[in-house]
PDB file of C-alpha atoms in Angstrom:
ATOM      1  CA  MET A   1      -0.142  -0.548   0.111  1.00 57.00           C
ATOM      2  CA  LYS A   2       0.866   3.360  -1.013  1.00 73.00           C
ATOM      3  CA  LEU A   3       2.151   5.368   2.292  1.00 77.00           C
ATOM      4  CA  ILE A   4      -1.065   8.187   0.835  1.00 71.00           C
ATOM      5  CA  GLU A   5      -3.261   5.541   0.743  1.00 71.00           C
ATOM      6  CA  HIS A   6      -2.775   4.929   4.174  1.00 80.00           C
ATOM      7  CA  GLU A   7      -6.390   5.447   6.388  1.00 79.00           C
ATOM      8  CA  LEU A   8      -4.253   7.743   9.073  1.00 82.00           C
ATOM      9  CA  VAL A   9      -2.117   9.658   6.307  1.00 85.00           C
ATOM     10  CA  ASP A  10      -5.308  10.108   4.003  1.00 84.00           C
ATOM     11  CA  ARG A  11      -6.859  11.285   7.457  1.00 81.00           C
ATOM     12  CA  TYR A  12      -4.033  13.758   8.473  1.00 85.00           C
ATOM     13  CA  ILE A  13      -3.683  14.859   4.834  1.00 86.00           C
ATOM     14  CA  TYR A  14      -7.639  16.187   4.745  1.00 82.00           C
ATOM     15  CA  TYR A  15      -7.193  17.997   8.023  1.00 81.00           C
ATOM     16  CA  LEU A  16      -4.375  19.466   6.782  1.00 82.00           C
ATOM     17  CA  GLN A  17      -5.616  20.568   3.663  1.00 80.00           C
ATOM     18  CA  ARG A  18      -8.932  21.548   5.025  1.00 77.00           C
ATOM     19  CA  TYR A  19      -9.283  25.830   5.443  1.00 75.00           C
ATOM     20  CA  ILE A  20      -6.230  26.345   3.863  1.00 79.00           C
ATOM     21  CA  PRO A  21      -5.715  28.349  -0.312  1.00 78.00           C
ATOM     22  CA  TYR A  22      -6.528  25.610  -3.051  1.00 76.00           C
ATOM     23  CA  ASP A  23      -3.979  26.606  -4.911  1.00 78.00           C
ATOM     24  CA  LYS A  24      -0.917  25.750  -2.280  1.00 83.00           C
ATOM     25  CA  GLN A  25      -3.209  22.974  -1.405  1.00 84.00           C
ATOM     26  CA  GLU A  26      -0.954  20.115  -2.973  1.00 87.00           C
ATOM     27  CA  ALA A  27       2.243  21.689  -1.991  1.00 88.00           C
ATOM     28  CA  ALA A  28       1.275  21.416   0.918  1.00 88.00           C
ATOM     29  CA  LYS A  29       0.800  18.034   0.730  1.00 89.00           C
ATOM     30  CA  GLU A  30       3.743  16.788  -0.805  1.00 91.00           C
ATOM     31  CA  ASP A  31       6.329  18.947   1.689  1.00 90.00           C
ATOM     32  CA  PHE A  32       4.103  16.456   4.536  1.00 89.00           C
ATOM     33  CA  LEU A  33       4.137  13.317   2.754  1.00 90.00           C
ATOM     34  CA  ASN A  34       8.333  14.104   2.108  1.00 90.00           C
ATOM     35  CA  ILE A  35       8.635  14.438   5.829  1.00 90.00           C
ATOM     36  CA  LEU A  36       7.023  11.418   6.891  1.00 90.00           C
ATOM     37  CA  ARG A  37       8.885   9.209   4.213  1.00 89.00           C
ATOM     38  CA  ASP A  38      11.770  10.666   5.396  1.00 89.00           C
ATOM     39  CA  ARG A  39      11.095   9.836   9.335  1.00 89.00           C
ATOM     40  CA  LEU A  40       9.844   6.614   8.911  1.00 88.00           C
ATOM     41  CA  PRO A  41      12.354   3.763   8.270  1.00 86.00           C
ATOM     42  CA  GLU A  42      12.257   2.183   4.543  1.00 82.00           C
ATOM     43  CA  ILE A  43       9.743  -1.112   6.189  1.00 84.00           C
ATOM     44  CA  TYR A  44       6.947   0.522   8.278  1.00 84.00           C
ATOM     45  CA  THR A  45       3.926  -1.025  10.675  1.00 84.00           C
ATOM     46  CA  GLU A  46       0.676   1.045  11.364  1.00 82.00           C
ATOM     47  CA  GLU A  47       1.836   2.083  14.494  1.00 85.00           C
ATOM     48  CA  ASP A  48       4.885   3.612  12.935  1.00 87.00           C
ATOM     49  CA  ILE A  49       2.704   5.455  11.306  1.00 87.00           C
ATOM     50  CA  LYS A  50       0.441   6.683  13.794  1.00 86.00           C
ATOM     51  CA  LYS A  51       4.129   7.391  16.244  1.00 87.00           C
ATOM     52  CA  GLU A  52       5.182   9.287  13.011  1.00 87.00           C
ATOM     53  CA  LEU A  53       1.718  11.522  12.774  1.00 87.00           C
ATOM     54  CA  ASN A  54       1.210  12.207  16.735  1.00 85.00           C
ATOM     55  CA  ARG A  55       5.525  13.777  16.588  1.00 86.00           C
ATOM     56  CA  MET A  56       4.090  16.076  13.602  1.00 84.00           C
ATOM     57  CA  GLY A  57       1.029  17.159  15.702  1.00 82.00           C
ATOM     58  CA  ASN A  58      -1.926  18.571  15.324  1.00 83.00           C
ATOM     59  CA  PRO A  59      -2.142  19.325  11.462  1.00 83.00           C
ATOM     60  CA  TYR A  60      -3.992  22.968  12.036  1.00 79.00           C
ATOM     61  CA  GLU A  61      -0.478  23.906  13.152  1.00 81.00           C
ATOM     62  CA  PHE A  62       1.846  22.508   9.849  1.00 80.00           C
ATOM     63  CA  ALA A  63      -0.988  24.024   7.836  1.00 80.00           C
ATOM     64  CA  GLY A  64      -0.578  27.697   9.658  1.00 77.00           C
ATOM     65  CA  ALA A  65       2.735  27.768   7.159  1.00 78.00           C
ATOM     66  CA  TYR A  66       0.412  27.255   4.229  1.00 78.00           C
ATOM     67  CA  SER A  67      -2.303  29.822   4.798  1.00 69.00           C
ATOM     68  CA  ASP A  68      -2.577  33.632   3.954  1.00 61.00           C
ATOM     69  CA  SER A  69      -3.633  36.532   6.435  1.00 56.00           C
ATOM     70  CA  GLY A  70      -6.299  37.158   3.587  1.00 51.00           C
ATOM     71  CA  ASN A  71      -8.251  40.436   5.127  1.00 54.00           C
ATOM     72  CA  PHE A  72      -9.515  41.417   9.071  1.00 54.00           C
ATOM     73  CA  LEU A  73     -12.520  39.272   8.104  1.00 69.00           C
ATOM     74  CA  LEU A  74     -11.473  36.491   6.254  1.00 77.00           C
ATOM     75  CA  SER A  75      -8.340  34.591   5.493  1.00 71.00           C
ATOM     76  CA  GLY A  76      -7.392  31.586   3.351  1.00 71.00           C
ATOM     77  CA  LYS A  77      -9.647  29.289   1.715  1.00 77.00           C
ATOM     78  CA  ASN A  78     -12.363  31.529   2.983  1.00 82.00           C
ATOM     79  CA  TYR A  79     -11.380  34.515   1.253  1.00 83.00           C
ATOM     80  CA  GLU A  80     -11.270  31.920  -1.670  1.00 82.00           C
ATOM     81  CA  ILE A  81     -14.344  31.147  -1.360  1.00 86.00           C
ATOM     82  CA  PHE A  82     -15.915  34.702  -0.826  1.00 90.00           C
ATOM     83  CA  LYS A  83     -15.125  35.460  -4.045  1.00 89.00           C
ATOM     84  CA  ALA A  84     -16.153  32.288  -6.041  1.00 89.00           C
ATOM     85  CA  PHE A  85     -19.412  33.882  -4.618  1.00 93.00           C
ATOM     86  CA  LEU A  86     -18.977  36.874  -5.353  1.00 94.00           C
ATOM     87  CA  LYS A  87     -18.977  35.849  -9.246  1.00 94.00           C
ATOM     88  CA  ILE A  88     -21.381  33.446  -8.434  1.00 94.00           C
ATOM     89  CA  LEU A  89     -23.931  35.834  -7.184  1.00 96.00           C
ATOM     90  CA  SER A  90     -23.282  38.794  -9.492  1.00 96.00           C
ATOM     91  CA  ILE A  91     -23.749  36.325 -12.867  1.00 96.00           C
ATOM     92  CA  SER A  92     -27.529  35.063 -10.774  1.00 96.00           C
ATOM     93  CA  ALA A  93     -28.521  38.318  -9.769  1.00 96.00           C
ATOM     94  CA  LEU A  94     -27.151  39.044 -14.186  1.00 96.00           C
ATOM     95  CA  LEU A  95     -29.830  35.637 -14.715  1.00 96.00           C
ATOM     96  CA  GLY A  96     -32.523  36.881 -12.610  1.00 95.00           C
ATOM     97  CA  LEU A  97     -32.872  40.432 -13.516  1.00 94.00           C
ATOM     98  CA  VAL A  98     -32.907  39.049 -17.019  1.00 94.00           C
ATOM     99  CA  ALA A  99     -35.804  36.844 -16.561  1.00 93.00           C
ATOM    100  CA  PHE A 100     -37.959  38.897 -14.538  1.00 93.00           C
ATOM    101  CA  THR A 101     -37.121  41.819 -17.932  1.00 91.00           C
ATOM    102  CA  PHE A 102     -38.154  38.705 -20.106  1.00 90.00           C
ATOM    103  CA  ASN A 103     -41.444  38.047 -17.756  1.00 88.00           C
ATOM    104  CA  TYR A 104     -42.469  40.759 -16.487  1.00 87.00           C
ATOM    105  CA  PHE A 105     -41.129  44.404 -18.858  1.00 84.00           C
ATOM    106  CA  ARG A 106     -44.039  46.357 -17.555  1.00 83.00           C
ATOM    107  CA  ARG A 107     -43.657  46.175 -14.303  1.00 82.00           C
ATOM    108  CA  PHE A 108     -40.475  47.960 -14.322  1.00 79.00           C
ATOM    109  CA  GLN A 109     -43.228  51.124 -15.318  1.00 77.00           C
ATOM    110  CA  GLY A 110     -43.457  53.476 -12.853  1.00 74.00           C
ATOM    111  CA  THR A 111     -40.194  51.949 -10.358  1.00 78.00           C
ATOM    112  CA  ASN A 112     -36.892  53.469  -9.628  1.00 84.00           C
ATOM    113  CA  LEU A 113     -34.138  50.944 -11.832  1.00 86.00           C
ATOM    114  CA  PHE A 114     -31.712  52.420  -9.939  1.00 89.00           C
ATOM    115  CA  ASP A 115     -32.999  51.812  -6.827  1.00 90.00           C
ATOM    116  CA  ILE A 116     -33.763  48.160  -7.903  1.00 92.00           C
ATOM    117  CA  LEU A 117     -29.659  48.004  -9.011  1.00 93.00           C
ATOM    118  CA  LYS A 118     -28.783  49.334  -6.129  1.00 94.00           C
ATOM    119  CA  SER A 119     -30.633  47.262  -3.806  1.00 94.00           C
ATOM    120  CA  LEU A 120     -29.278  44.098  -6.254  1.00 95.00           C
ATOM    121  CA  VAL A 121     -25.790  44.916  -5.494  1.00 96.00           C
ATOM    122  CA  VAL A 122     -26.493  45.180  -1.837  1.00 96.00           C
ATOM    123  CA  SER A 123     -28.126  41.960  -1.903  1.00 96.00           C
ATOM    124  CA  ILE A 124     -24.756  40.468  -3.768  1.00 97.00           C
ATOM    125  CA  PHE A 125     -22.123  42.242  -1.637  1.00 95.00           C
ATOM    126  CA  ILE A 126     -24.129  41.364   1.977  1.00 95.00           C
ATOM    127  CA  LEU A 127     -24.837  37.477   0.774  1.00 95.00           C
ATOM    128  CA  SER A 128     -21.100  36.493  -0.302  1.00 94.00           C
ATOM    129  CA  LEU A 129     -20.488  37.843   2.253  1.00 93.00           C
ATOM    130  CA  LEU A 130     -21.694  37.904   5.350  1.00 94.00           C
ATOM    131  CA  PRO A 131     -22.304  33.667   5.474  1.00 93.00           C
ATOM    132  CA  SER A 132     -18.557  33.647   4.438  1.00 91.00           C
ATOM    133  CA  TRP A 133     -17.659  35.466   7.753  1.00 91.00           C
ATOM    134  CA  ILE A 134     -20.071  33.538   9.573  1.00 91.00           C
ATOM    135  CA  CYS A 135     -16.909  30.584   8.262  1.00 87.00           C
ATOM    136  CA  GLU A 136     -14.423  31.974   8.777  1.00 84.00           C
ATOM    137  CA  LYS A 137     -16.214  32.502  12.928  1.00 85.00           C
ATOM    138  CA  ILE A 138     -16.824  28.687  12.668  1.00 82.00           C
ATOM    139  CA  LYS A 139     -13.346  27.741  11.497  1.00 79.00           C
ATOM    140  CA  THR A 140     -10.927  29.549  13.867  1.00 78.00           C
ATOM    141  CA  THR A 141     -13.117  28.671  16.437  1.00 80.00           C
ATOM    142  CA  LYS A 142     -12.825  24.999  15.064  1.00 73.00           C
ATOM    143  CA  ILE A 143      -8.682  25.530  14.618  1.00 72.00           C
ATOM    144  CA  LEU A 144      -8.539  27.038  18.643  1.00 71.00           C
ATOM    145  CA  LYS A 145     -10.390  23.789  20.536  1.00 71.00           C
ATOM    146  CA  ALA A 146      -8.320  21.575  18.605  1.00 67.00           C
ATOM    147  CA  LEU A 147      -5.034  23.249  19.131  1.00 67.00           C
ATOM    148  CA  MET A 148      -6.213  23.348  22.508  1.00 66.00           C
ATOM    149  CA  ASP A 149      -7.260  19.330  23.243  1.00 68.00           C
ATOM    150  CA  GLU A 150      -4.619  17.426  23.697  1.00 70.00           C
ATOM    151  CA  TRP A 151      -2.829  15.927  20.365  1.00 69.00           C
ATOM    152  CA  ASP A 152      -3.336  12.188  19.132  1.00 70.00           C
ATOM    153  CA  ILE A 153      -4.335  10.838  16.117  1.00 72.00           C
ATOM    154  CA  GLU A 154      -7.337   9.764  16.974  1.00 69.00           C
ATOM    155  CA  ASN A 155      -8.572  12.910  16.682  1.00 65.00           C
ATOM    156  CA  LEU A 156      -8.755  12.384  13.487  1.00 69.00           C
ATOM    157  CA  TYR A 157     -12.451  12.169  12.861  1.00 62.00           C
ATOM    158  CA  GLU A 158     -13.410   9.712   9.157  1.00 58.00           C
ATOM    159  CA  SER A 159     -13.163  12.506   6.083  1.00 59.00           C
ATOM    160  CA  LYS A 160     -13.864  12.493   2.423  1.00 59.00           C
ATOM    161  CA  LYS A 161     -13.430  15.525   0.553  1.00 60.00           C
ATOM    162  CA  LEU A 162     -16.619  16.913  -1.170  1.00 60.00           C
ATOM    163  CA  LYS A 163     -16.621  16.717  -5.445  1.00 64.00           C
ATOM    164  CA  LEU A 164     -18.035  19.723  -6.706  1.00 65.00           C
ATOM    165  CA  GLU A 165     -19.898  18.621 -10.126  1.00 72.00           C
ATOM    166  CA  VAL A 166     -20.686  21.340 -12.970  1.00 80.00           C
ATOM    167  CA  TYR A 167     -24.150  20.832 -12.288  1.00 81.00           C
ATOM    168  CA  GLU A 168     -24.290  21.413  -8.920  1.00 82.00           C
ATOM    169  CA  ILE A 169     -22.372  24.823  -9.683  1.00 87.00           C
ATOM    170  CA  GLY A 170     -26.129  25.014 -12.512  1.00 91.00           C
ATOM    171  CA  LEU A 171     -28.332  24.033 -10.120  1.00 92.00           C
ATOM    172  CA  LEU A 172     -27.029  26.999  -7.285  1.00 92.00           C
ATOM    173  CA  MET A 173     -26.731  29.444 -10.121  1.00 94.00           C
ATOM    174  CA  VAL A 174     -30.966  28.987 -10.980  1.00 95.00           C
ATOM    175  CA  LYS A 175     -31.800  29.024  -7.774  1.00 96.00           C
ATOM    176  CA  PHE A 176     -29.725  31.958  -7.076  1.00 97.00           C
ATOM    177  CA  SER A 177     -30.984  33.586 -10.257  1.00 97.00           C
ATOM    178  CA  MET A 178     -34.600  32.901  -9.360  1.00 96.00           C
ATOM    179  CA  TYR A 179     -34.001  34.763  -5.994  1.00 97.00           C
ATOM    180  CA  PHE A 180     -33.066  37.284  -7.207  1.00 97.00           C
ATOM    181  CA  MET A 181     -35.662  37.805  -9.866  1.00 95.00           C
ATOM    182  CA  LEU A 182     -38.354  36.454  -6.715  1.00 94.00           C
ATOM    183  CA  GLN A 183     -36.660  39.824  -5.090  1.00 94.00           C
ATOM    184  CA  VAL A 184     -36.861  42.523  -7.630  1.00 93.00           C
ATOM    185  CA  TYR A 185     -40.404  41.075  -7.932  1.00 92.00           C
ATOM    186  CA  ILE A 186     -41.542  41.952  -5.193  1.00 92.00           C
ATOM    187  CA  LEU A 187     -39.755  45.999  -4.572  1.00 90.00           C
ATOM    188  CA  THR A 188     -41.379  45.731  -8.393  1.00 89.00           C
ATOM    189  CA  ALA A 189     -45.493  44.390  -7.197  1.00 82.00           C
ATOM    190  CA  SER A 190     -47.685  47.015  -7.958  1.00 66.00           C
ATOM    191  CA  ILE A 191     -50.767  45.168  -5.365  1.00 70.00           C
ATOM    192  CA  ASN A 192     -49.045  45.022  -1.600  1.00 77.00           C
ATOM    193  CA  ILE A 193     -46.380  43.065  -0.543  1.00 85.00           C
ATOM    194  CA  SER A 194     -45.545  43.527   3.195  1.00 89.00           C
ATOM    195  CA  LYS A 195     -42.401  44.444   3.321  1.00 90.00           C
ATOM    196  CA  ALA A 196     -41.893  41.649   6.933  1.00 92.00           C
ATOM    197  CA  THR A 197     -42.718  38.681   3.073  1.00 93.00           C
ATOM    198  CA  TYR A 198     -39.180  40.100   1.599  1.00 94.00           C
ATOM    199  CA  PHE A 199     -37.452  40.232   3.962  1.00 95.00           C
ATOM    200  CA  PHE A 200     -38.559  37.071   4.730  1.00 96.00           C
ATOM    201  CA  VAL A 201     -37.999  36.055   0.807  1.00 96.00           C
ATOM    202  CA  MET A 202     -34.680  37.618   1.215  1.00 96.00           C
ATOM    203  CA  PHE A 203     -33.958  35.910   4.678  1.00 97.00           C
ATOM    204  CA  LEU A 204     -34.875  31.946   2.982  1.00 97.00           C
ATOM    205  CA  PHE A 205     -32.446  33.636   0.150  1.00 97.00           C
ATOM    206  CA  PHE A 206     -29.372  34.108   2.737  1.00 97.00           C
ATOM    207  CA  ILE A 207     -30.108  30.931   5.230  1.00 96.00           C
ATOM    208  CA  ASN A 208     -29.405  28.947   0.797  1.00 95.00           C
ATOM    209  CA  VAL A 209     -26.547  30.238   0.091  1.00 96.00           C
ATOM    210  CA  LEU A 210     -24.958  29.533   4.634  1.00 94.00           C
ATOM    211  CA  SER A 211     -25.449  26.299   4.129  1.00 91.00           C
ATOM    212  CA  VAL A 212     -23.768  25.658   0.724  1.00 90.00           C
ATOM    213  CA  ASN A 213     -20.997  28.313   2.016  1.00 90.00           C
ATOM    214  CA  ILE A 214     -20.475  26.221   4.985  1.00 87.00           C
ATOM    215  CA  LYS A 215     -20.694  22.808   3.513  1.00 83.00           C
ATOM    216  CA  PHE A 216     -17.742  24.373   0.799  1.00 82.00           C
ATOM    217  CA  SER A 217     -15.644  25.575   4.007  1.00 81.00           C
ATOM    218  CA  GLU A 218     -15.752  22.401   5.682  1.00 75.00           C
ATOM    219  CA  ASN A 219     -15.756  20.514   2.596  1.00 69.00           C
ATOM    220  CA  THR A 220     -16.885  17.096   3.651  1.00 66.00           C
ATOM    221  CA  ILE A 221     -19.024  14.499   2.930  1.00 58.00           C
ATOM    222  CA  PHE A 222     -18.904  12.962   6.751  1.00 53.00           C
ATOM    223  CA  SER A 223     -20.555  16.453   8.763  1.00 58.00           C
ATOM    224  CA  LYS A 224     -23.657  17.685   9.896  1.00 68.00           C
ATOM    225  CA  THR A 225     -23.206  20.686   7.123  1.00 70.00           C
ATOM    226  CA  MET A 226     -24.577  18.120   5.134  1.00 73.00           C
ATOM    227  CA  TYR A 227     -27.445  18.187   7.586  1.00 80.00           C
ATOM    228  CA  VAL A 228     -27.782  21.319   7.739  1.00 86.00           C
ATOM    229  CA  GLU A 229     -28.372  22.148   4.620  1.00 87.00           C
ATOM    230  CA  TYR A 230     -30.511  19.573   4.276  1.00 87.00           C
ATOM    231  CA  PHE A 231     -32.959  20.794   6.967  1.00 92.00           C
ATOM    232  CA  VAL A 232     -32.692  24.411   5.003  1.00 94.00           C
ATOM    233  CA  ASP A 233     -33.911  22.297   2.190  1.00 94.00           C
ATOM    234  CA  ILE A 234     -36.395  21.826   3.436  1.00 95.00           C
ATOM    235  CA  PHE A 235     -37.408  25.001   5.235  1.00 97.00           C
ATOM    236  CA  SER A 236     -37.004  26.212   2.367  1.00 96.00           C
ATOM    237  CA  ILE A 237     -40.086  24.799  -0.260  1.00 96.00           C
ATOM    238  CA  ILE A 238     -42.356  25.029   3.201  1.00 96.00           C
ATOM    239  CA  SER A 239     -42.245  28.388   3.722  1.00 96.00           C
ATOM    240  CA  LEU A 240     -42.598  29.484   0.652  1.00 96.00           C
ATOM    241  CA  ILE A 241     -45.526  26.962  -0.181  1.00 96.00           C
ATOM    242  CA  PHE A 242     -46.717  28.901   2.904  1.00 95.00           C
ATOM    243  CA  LEU A 243     -45.412  32.599   0.921  1.00 93.00           C
ATOM    244  CA  THR A 244     -47.366  31.417  -1.713  1.00 93.00           C
ATOM    245  CA  SER A 245     -50.379  30.031  -0.710  1.00 92.00           C
ATOM    246  CA  TYR A 246     -51.511  33.470   1.877  1.00 89.00           C
ATOM    247  CA  HIS A 247     -48.731  36.336   1.367  1.00 89.00           C
ATOM    248  CA  MET A 248     -47.717  36.972  -1.888  1.00 90.00           C
ATOM    249  CA  PRO A 249     -48.949  35.428  -5.788  1.00 88.00           C
ATOM    250  CA  ARG A 250     -47.166  32.128  -7.156  1.00 87.00           C
ATOM    251  CA  VAL A 251     -44.756  32.748  -9.844  1.00 90.00           C
ATOM    252  CA  PHE A 252     -42.527  30.653 -12.268  1.00 91.00           C
ATOM    253  CA  GLY A 253     -39.297  31.503  -9.767  1.00 92.00           C
ATOM    254  CA  THR A 254     -40.354  30.427  -6.844  1.00 95.00           C
ATOM    255  CA  ASN A 255     -42.220  26.853  -8.323  1.00 94.00           C
ATOM    256  CA  ILE A 256     -38.307  26.443  -9.555  1.00 96.00           C
ATOM    257  CA  ILE A 257     -36.356  27.571  -6.457  1.00 96.00           C
ATOM    258  CA  ILE A 258     -38.529  24.683  -4.602  1.00 96.00           C
ATOM    259  CA  LEU A 259     -37.450  22.200  -7.770  1.00 96.00           C
ATOM    260  CA  CYS A 260     -34.281  22.927  -6.685  1.00 95.00           C
ATOM    261  CA  ASN A 261     -34.522  22.252  -3.521  1.00 95.00           C
ATOM    262  CA  ILE A 262     -36.510  19.588  -3.345  1.00 95.00           C
ATOM    263  CA  VAL A 263     -33.121  18.260  -6.899  1.00 94.00           C
ATOM    264  CA  ASN A 264     -31.020  19.385  -4.020  1.00 91.00           C
ATOM    265  CA  LEU A 265     -32.832  17.256  -1.028  1.00 90.00           C
ATOM    266  CA  VAL A 266     -32.937  14.266  -3.576  1.00 90.00           C
ATOM    267  CA  LEU A 267     -28.491  14.365  -3.997  1.00 85.00           C
ATOM    268  CA  ASN A 268     -27.930  15.110  -0.633  1.00 82.00           C
ATOM    269  CA  SER A 269     -29.972  12.090   0.965  1.00 82.00           C
ATOM    270  CA  TYR A 270     -27.852   9.743  -2.191  1.00 78.00           C
ATOM    271  CA  THR A 271     -24.823  11.768  -0.271  1.00 74.00           C
ATOM    272  CA  ILE A 272     -25.469  11.101   2.740  1.00 72.00           C
ATOM    273  CA  SER A 273     -26.771   7.550   2.311  1.00 75.00           C
ATOM    274  CA  LYS A 274     -23.175   7.231   0.191  1.00 67.00           C
ATOM    275  CA  SER A 275     -21.150   8.313   3.010  1.00 62.00           C
ATOM    276  CA  LYS A 276     -22.560   6.095   5.867  1.00 58.00           C
ATOM    277  CA  ASN A 277     -22.036   3.437   3.484  1.00 53.00           C
ATOM    278  CA  ILE A 278     -18.205   4.679   3.468  1.00 53.00           C
ATOM    279  CA  LEU A 279     -18.070   5.133   7.440  1.00 51.00           C
ATOM    280  CA  LEU A 280     -19.531   1.321   7.778  1.00 52.00           C
ATOM    281  CA  SER A 281     -16.818  -0.081   5.588  1.00 53.00           C
ATOM    282  CA  ARG A 282     -13.933   1.048   7.179  1.00 55.00           C
ATOM    283  CA  LYS A 283     -14.727   0.338  10.122  1.00 55.00           C
ATOM    284  CA  LYS A 284     -16.047  -2.873  10.019  1.00 56.00           C
ATOM    285  CA  ARG A 285     -12.229  -3.136   8.314  1.00 54.00           C
ATOM    286  CA  LYS A 286     -10.743  -1.545  11.427  1.00 56.00           C
ATOM    287  CA  LYS A 287     -12.371  -4.036  13.231  1.00 57.00           C
ATOM    288  CA  ASN A 288     -10.774  -7.455  11.123  1.00 56.00           C
ATOM    289  CA  ARG A 289      -7.443  -5.351  11.552  1.00 53.00           C
ATOM    290  CA  LYS A 290      -8.336  -5.561  15.562  1.00 55.00           C
ATOM    291  CA  ARG A 291      -9.127  -9.164  15.204  1.00 60.00           C
ATOM    292  CA  ASN A 292      -5.810 -10.065  13.158  1.00 56.00           C
ATOM    293  CA  LYS A 293      -3.918  -8.461  15.356  1.00 55.00           C
ATOM    294  CA  LYS A 294      -4.040 -10.578  18.068  1.00 57.00           C
ATOM    295  CA  ASP A 295      -4.601 -13.939  15.853  1.00 58.00           C
ATOM    296  CA  ARG A 296      -1.417 -12.662  15.335  1.00 56.00           C
ATOM    297  CA  ASP A 297       0.164 -12.031  19.023  1.00 56.00           C
TER     298      ASP A 297
END
C-alpha cells in the first residue's frame, strides 16, 4: 500500500488541507508526505505511521505555514470562497434580472431602476460576505478548540472531500437567479406585498447561500453541515409554499426554487447514504485489522 493510501495519512492530509487556500493544498500535501517518508523506516508498520503522525503534531499547526493572512475579516480558503460566491451571485443576479425583464417588463414602469439595481448590488455583497464571515468564525473556533485539546491522531475523524460537479454549480445559479428575480418582483409589485414578506424571502435566500457556503468551507461529506443544508431545503420548500398560499402570488420563480430544493434534497440524501456506507465499511475494516492483529499475537 502506498503511504498516501493509508487511512491515517489520508485523514491527516484532509485536515491539513481543510482550510488553506486551494492553490497551496497540493504543495502542503507534498511537503507533508516528504517529511513523513524521511522519518519512517524503509519497512514501516501502522504503529510507525501513527507514532510519526503524533510526533508531527496537529495538522492545523502544520497548515499554518500555508495559510494566507487574507484581510481582517476572512483568510485562507474562506476568502477564496467569498470571491467565488461574489462571482456566482453577480452572474445569478444578472440572469435573474434578465428573466424578470423577459417576463415582467411592464412592471418597470413607474419604478426607480437605480434603486432596484442598488438593492441587487447590496444583496450580492451581503450574501457573499456575511456567510463567508460566519464560516470564518466557525473555522477559527474549530481550530482553536483543536489546538487546545491534547493532540492524538485518533482525534481525526473519518473524512472524505466533497466533489463539486458542474451541474451542482448550475443548480445553484438557477436557484440564486430565481431568488434575485423574486426580489425584483416584490420590489416592483403593484399589489401590496408586505416588507415582512420581502425580508423573509431574503432570509430564505440568505440561509440557502449560507448552507452551501458552510458545506464548501467544511469540505467533507462526513459532517453535520450536510444535515444543515438538508434542513434548509425542507424549510425553504415549506416556507415558499406557505408564502405563495397566503402572502404573495405564486410566480414561476418560486416553483423553480422549490424544484431546485427538491433536487438538492435528493442529491444530499444520496450523499448522506453514501457517507454512511463508507463509514460502515471503514469500521468493518478497522475491526478486521484489530482481530487479525490479536490472532497474530
